[in-house]
XYZ file of N, CA, C and O in Angstrom:
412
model
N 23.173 4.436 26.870
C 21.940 4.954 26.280
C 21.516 4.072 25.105
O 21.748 4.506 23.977
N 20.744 2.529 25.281
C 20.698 1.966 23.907
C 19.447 2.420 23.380
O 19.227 2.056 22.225
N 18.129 3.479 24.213
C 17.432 3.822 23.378
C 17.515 4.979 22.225
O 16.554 5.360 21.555
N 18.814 5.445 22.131
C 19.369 6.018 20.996
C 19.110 5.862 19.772
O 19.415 4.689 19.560
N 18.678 6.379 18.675
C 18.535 6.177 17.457
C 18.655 7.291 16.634
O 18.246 8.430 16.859
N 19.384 6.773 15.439
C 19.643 7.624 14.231
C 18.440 8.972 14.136
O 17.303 8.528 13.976
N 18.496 10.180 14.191
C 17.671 11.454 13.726
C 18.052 11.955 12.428
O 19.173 12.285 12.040
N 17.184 11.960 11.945
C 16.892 12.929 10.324
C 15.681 13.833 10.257
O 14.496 13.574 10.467
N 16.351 15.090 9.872
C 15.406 15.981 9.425
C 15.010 15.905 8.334
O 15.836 15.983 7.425
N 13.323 15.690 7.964
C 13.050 16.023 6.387
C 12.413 16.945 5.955
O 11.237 17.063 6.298
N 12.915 17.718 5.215
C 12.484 19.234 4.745
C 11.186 18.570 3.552
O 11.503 17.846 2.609
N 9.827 18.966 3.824
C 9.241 18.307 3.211
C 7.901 19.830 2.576
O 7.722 21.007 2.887
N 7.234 18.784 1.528
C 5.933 19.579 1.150
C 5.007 19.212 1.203
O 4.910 18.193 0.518
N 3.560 19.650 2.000
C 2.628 18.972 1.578
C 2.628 18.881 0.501
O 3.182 19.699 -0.234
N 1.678 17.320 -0.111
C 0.875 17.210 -1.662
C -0.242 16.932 -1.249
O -0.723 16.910 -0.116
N -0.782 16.637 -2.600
C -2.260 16.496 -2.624
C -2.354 15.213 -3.938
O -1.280 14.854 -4.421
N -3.436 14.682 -4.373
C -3.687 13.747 -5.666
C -4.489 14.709 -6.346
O -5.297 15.494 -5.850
N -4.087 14.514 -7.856
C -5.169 15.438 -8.747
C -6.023 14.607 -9.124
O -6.283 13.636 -8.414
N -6.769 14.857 -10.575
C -8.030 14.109 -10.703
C -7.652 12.840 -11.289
O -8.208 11.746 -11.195
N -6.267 13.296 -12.110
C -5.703 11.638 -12.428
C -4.669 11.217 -11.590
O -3.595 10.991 -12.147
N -4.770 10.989 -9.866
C -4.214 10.234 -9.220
C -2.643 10.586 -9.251
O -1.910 9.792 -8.660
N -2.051 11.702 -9.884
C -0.506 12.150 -9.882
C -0.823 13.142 -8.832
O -1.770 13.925 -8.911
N 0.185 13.063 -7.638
C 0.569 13.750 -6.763
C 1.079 15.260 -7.367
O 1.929 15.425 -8.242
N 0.562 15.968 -6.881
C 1.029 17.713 -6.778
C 1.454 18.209 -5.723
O 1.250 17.460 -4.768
N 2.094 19.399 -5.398
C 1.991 20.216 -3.987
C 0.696 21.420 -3.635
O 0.318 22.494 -4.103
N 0.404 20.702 -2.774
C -0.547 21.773 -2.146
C -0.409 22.970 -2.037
O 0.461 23.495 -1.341
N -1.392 23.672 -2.824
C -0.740 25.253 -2.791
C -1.934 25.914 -1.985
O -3.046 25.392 -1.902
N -1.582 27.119 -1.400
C -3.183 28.102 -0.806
C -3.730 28.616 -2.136
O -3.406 28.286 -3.277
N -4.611 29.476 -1.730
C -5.463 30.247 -3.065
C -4.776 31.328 -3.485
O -5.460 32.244 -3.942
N -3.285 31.504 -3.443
C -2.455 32.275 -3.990
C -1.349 31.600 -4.986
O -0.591 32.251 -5.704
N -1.401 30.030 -4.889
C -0.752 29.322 -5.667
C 0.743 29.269 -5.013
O 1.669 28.834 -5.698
N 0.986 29.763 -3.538
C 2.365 29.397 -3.521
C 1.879 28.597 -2.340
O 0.728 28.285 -2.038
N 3.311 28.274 -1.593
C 3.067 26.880 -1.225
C 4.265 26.543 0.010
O 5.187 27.145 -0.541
N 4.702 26.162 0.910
C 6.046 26.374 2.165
C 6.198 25.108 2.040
O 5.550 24.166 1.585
N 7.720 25.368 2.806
C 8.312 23.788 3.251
C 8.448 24.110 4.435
O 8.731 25.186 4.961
N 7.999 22.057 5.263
C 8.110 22.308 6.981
C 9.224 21.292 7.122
O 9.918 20.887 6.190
N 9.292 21.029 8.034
C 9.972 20.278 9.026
C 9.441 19.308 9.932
O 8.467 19.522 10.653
N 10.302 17.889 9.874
C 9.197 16.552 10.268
C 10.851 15.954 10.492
O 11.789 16.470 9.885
N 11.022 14.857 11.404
C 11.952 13.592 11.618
C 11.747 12.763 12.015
O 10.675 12.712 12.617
N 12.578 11.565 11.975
C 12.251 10.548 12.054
C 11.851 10.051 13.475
O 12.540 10.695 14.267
N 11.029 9.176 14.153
C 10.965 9.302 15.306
C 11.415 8.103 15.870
O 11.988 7.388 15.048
N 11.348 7.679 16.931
C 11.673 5.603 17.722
C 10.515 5.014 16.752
O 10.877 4.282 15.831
N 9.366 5.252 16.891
C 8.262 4.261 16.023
C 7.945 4.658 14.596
O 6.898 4.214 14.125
N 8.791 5.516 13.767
C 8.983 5.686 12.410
C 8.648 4.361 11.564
O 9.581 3.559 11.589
N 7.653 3.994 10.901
C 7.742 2.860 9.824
C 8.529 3.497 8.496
O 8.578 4.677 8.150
N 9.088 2.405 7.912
C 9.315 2.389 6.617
C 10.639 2.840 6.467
O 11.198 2.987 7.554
N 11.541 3.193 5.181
C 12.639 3.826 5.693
C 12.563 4.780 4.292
O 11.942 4.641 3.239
N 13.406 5.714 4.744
C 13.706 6.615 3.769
C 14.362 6.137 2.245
O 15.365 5.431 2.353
N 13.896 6.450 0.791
C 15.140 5.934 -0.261
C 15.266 6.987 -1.166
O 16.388 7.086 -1.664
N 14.137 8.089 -1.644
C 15.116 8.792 -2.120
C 13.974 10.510 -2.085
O 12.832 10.579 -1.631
N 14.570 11.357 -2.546
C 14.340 12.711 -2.447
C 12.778 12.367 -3.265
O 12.732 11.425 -4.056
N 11.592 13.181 -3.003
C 10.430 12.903 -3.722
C 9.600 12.317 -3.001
O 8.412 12.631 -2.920
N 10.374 11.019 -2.154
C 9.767 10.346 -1.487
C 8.481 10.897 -0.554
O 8.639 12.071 -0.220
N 6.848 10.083 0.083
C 5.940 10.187 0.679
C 6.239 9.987 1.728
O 7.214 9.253 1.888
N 5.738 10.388 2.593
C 5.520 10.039 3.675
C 4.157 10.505 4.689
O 3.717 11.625 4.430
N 3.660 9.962 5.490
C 2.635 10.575 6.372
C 3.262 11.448 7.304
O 4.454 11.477 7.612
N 2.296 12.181 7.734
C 2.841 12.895 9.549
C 1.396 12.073 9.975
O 0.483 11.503 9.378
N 1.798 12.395 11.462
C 0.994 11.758 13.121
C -0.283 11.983 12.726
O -1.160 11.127 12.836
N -0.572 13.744 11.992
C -1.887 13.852 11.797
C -2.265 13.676 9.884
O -2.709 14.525 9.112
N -1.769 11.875 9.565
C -1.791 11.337 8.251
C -2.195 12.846 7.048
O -3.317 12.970 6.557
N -1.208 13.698 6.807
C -0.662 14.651 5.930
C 0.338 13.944 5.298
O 1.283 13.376 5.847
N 0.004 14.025 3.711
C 0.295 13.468 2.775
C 1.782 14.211 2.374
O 1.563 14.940 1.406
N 3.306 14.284 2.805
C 4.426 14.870 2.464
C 5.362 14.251 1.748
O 5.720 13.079 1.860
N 5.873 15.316 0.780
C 7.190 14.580 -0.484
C 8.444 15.201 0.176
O 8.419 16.393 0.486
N 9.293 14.614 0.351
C 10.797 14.565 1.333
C 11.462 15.607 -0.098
O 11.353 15.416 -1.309
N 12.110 16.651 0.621
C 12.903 17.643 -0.027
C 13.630 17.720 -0.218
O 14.158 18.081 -1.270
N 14.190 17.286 1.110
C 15.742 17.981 1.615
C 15.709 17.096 2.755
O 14.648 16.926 3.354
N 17.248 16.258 3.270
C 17.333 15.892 4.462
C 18.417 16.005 5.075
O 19.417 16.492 4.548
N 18.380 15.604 6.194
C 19.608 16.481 7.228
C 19.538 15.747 8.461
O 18.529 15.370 9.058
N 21.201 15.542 8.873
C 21.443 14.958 10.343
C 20.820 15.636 11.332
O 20.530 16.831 11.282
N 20.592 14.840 12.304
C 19.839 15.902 13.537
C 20.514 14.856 14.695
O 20.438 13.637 14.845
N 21.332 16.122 15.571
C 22.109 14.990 16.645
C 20.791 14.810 17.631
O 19.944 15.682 17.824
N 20.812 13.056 18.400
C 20.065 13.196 19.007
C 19.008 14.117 20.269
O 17.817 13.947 20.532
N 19.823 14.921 20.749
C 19.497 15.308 21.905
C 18.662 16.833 21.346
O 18.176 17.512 22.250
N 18.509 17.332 19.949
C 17.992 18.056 19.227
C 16.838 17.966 18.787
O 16.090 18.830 18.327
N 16.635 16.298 19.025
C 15.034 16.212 18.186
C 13.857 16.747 18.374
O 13.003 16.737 17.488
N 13.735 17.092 19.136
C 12.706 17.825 19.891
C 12.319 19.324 19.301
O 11.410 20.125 19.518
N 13.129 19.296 18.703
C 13.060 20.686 17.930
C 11.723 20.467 16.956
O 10.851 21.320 16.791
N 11.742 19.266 16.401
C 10.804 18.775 15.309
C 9.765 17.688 15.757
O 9.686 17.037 16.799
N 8.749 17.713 14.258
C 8.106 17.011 14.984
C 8.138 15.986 13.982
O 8.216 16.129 12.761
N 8.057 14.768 14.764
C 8.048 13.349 14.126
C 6.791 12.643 12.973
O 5.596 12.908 12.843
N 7.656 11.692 12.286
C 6.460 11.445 11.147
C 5.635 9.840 11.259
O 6.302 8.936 11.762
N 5.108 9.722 11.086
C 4.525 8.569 11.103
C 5.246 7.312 10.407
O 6.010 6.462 10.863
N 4.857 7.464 9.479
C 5.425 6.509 8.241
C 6.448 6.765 6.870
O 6.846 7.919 7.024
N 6.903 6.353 5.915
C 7.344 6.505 5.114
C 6.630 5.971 4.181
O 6.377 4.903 4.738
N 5.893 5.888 2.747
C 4.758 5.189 1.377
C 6.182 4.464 0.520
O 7.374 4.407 0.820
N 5.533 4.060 -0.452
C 6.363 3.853 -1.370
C 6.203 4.616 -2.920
O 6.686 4.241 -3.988
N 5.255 5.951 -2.606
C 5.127 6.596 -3.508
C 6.070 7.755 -3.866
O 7.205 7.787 -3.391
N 5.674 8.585 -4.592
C 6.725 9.748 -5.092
C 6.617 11.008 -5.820
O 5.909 10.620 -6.749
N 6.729 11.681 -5.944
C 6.181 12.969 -6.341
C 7.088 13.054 -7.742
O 8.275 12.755 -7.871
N 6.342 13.457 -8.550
C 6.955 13.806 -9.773
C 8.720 14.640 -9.923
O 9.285 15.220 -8.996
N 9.204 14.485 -11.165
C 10.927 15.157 -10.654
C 10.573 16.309 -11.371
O 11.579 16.905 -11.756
N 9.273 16.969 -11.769
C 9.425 18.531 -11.878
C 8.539 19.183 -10.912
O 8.253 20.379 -10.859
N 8.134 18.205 -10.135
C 7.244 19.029 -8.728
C 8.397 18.760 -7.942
O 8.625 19.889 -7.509
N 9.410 17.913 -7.395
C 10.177 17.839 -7.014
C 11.213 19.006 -7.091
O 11.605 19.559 -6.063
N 11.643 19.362 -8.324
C 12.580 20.951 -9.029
C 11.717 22.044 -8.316
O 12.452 22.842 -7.735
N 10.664 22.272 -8.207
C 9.805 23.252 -8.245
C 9.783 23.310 -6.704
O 10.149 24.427 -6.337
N 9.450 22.412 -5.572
C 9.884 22.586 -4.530
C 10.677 23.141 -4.197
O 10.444 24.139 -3.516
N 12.946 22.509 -4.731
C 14.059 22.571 -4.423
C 13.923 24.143 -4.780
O 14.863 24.621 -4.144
N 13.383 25.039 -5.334
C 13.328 26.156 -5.425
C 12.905 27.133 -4.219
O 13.204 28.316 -4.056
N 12.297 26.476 -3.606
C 11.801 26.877 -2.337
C 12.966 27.326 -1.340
O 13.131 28.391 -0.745
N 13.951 25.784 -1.369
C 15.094 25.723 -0.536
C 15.600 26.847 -0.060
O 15.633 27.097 1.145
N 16.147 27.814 -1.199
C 16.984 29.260 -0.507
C 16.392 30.356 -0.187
O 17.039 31.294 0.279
């Protein structure tokens, strides 16, 4: 099977840019806000480096990486794959404020 490749789950949040160009999380008109689920796919650009991290999905949604997690191959399907990886990053107290989400 050499079309095999490494799977990762990334527990992610949408964001958004505010008026001065710093990334936030997208909240509804109640101010709270979910984490989804996205992995890496065969045509994934970019690579993962650290928690915070951007990335696009398929339908270019702007997401900061949460949480990540092995996913054996034959599982992937469970999720859905992301486009790319940025080299941008979400702040480390929108970042805290997410990880709260986690439990």
């Amino acid at each position: 099977m050499k079309d095999k490749y490494e799977v990762t789950r990334y527990i992610g949040v949408p964001v958004d840019a505010d008026q001065s160009g710093n990334y936030i999380i997208k909240k509804d008109e109640n101010g709270e806000f979910k984490l989804h689920d996205w992995r890496t796919g065969k045509h994934t650009k970019g690579k993962f480096k650290k928690i915070g991290q951007l990335f696009l999905t398929e339908n270019n949604l702007l997401v900061a990486v949460i949480k990540t997690e092995s996913v054996k191959f034959n599982n992937r399907h469970q999720y859905t794959p992301l486009q790319r990886f940025t080299s941008e990053s979400l702040s480390d107290e929108q970042v805290l404020e997410a990880k709260k989400r986690l439990d």
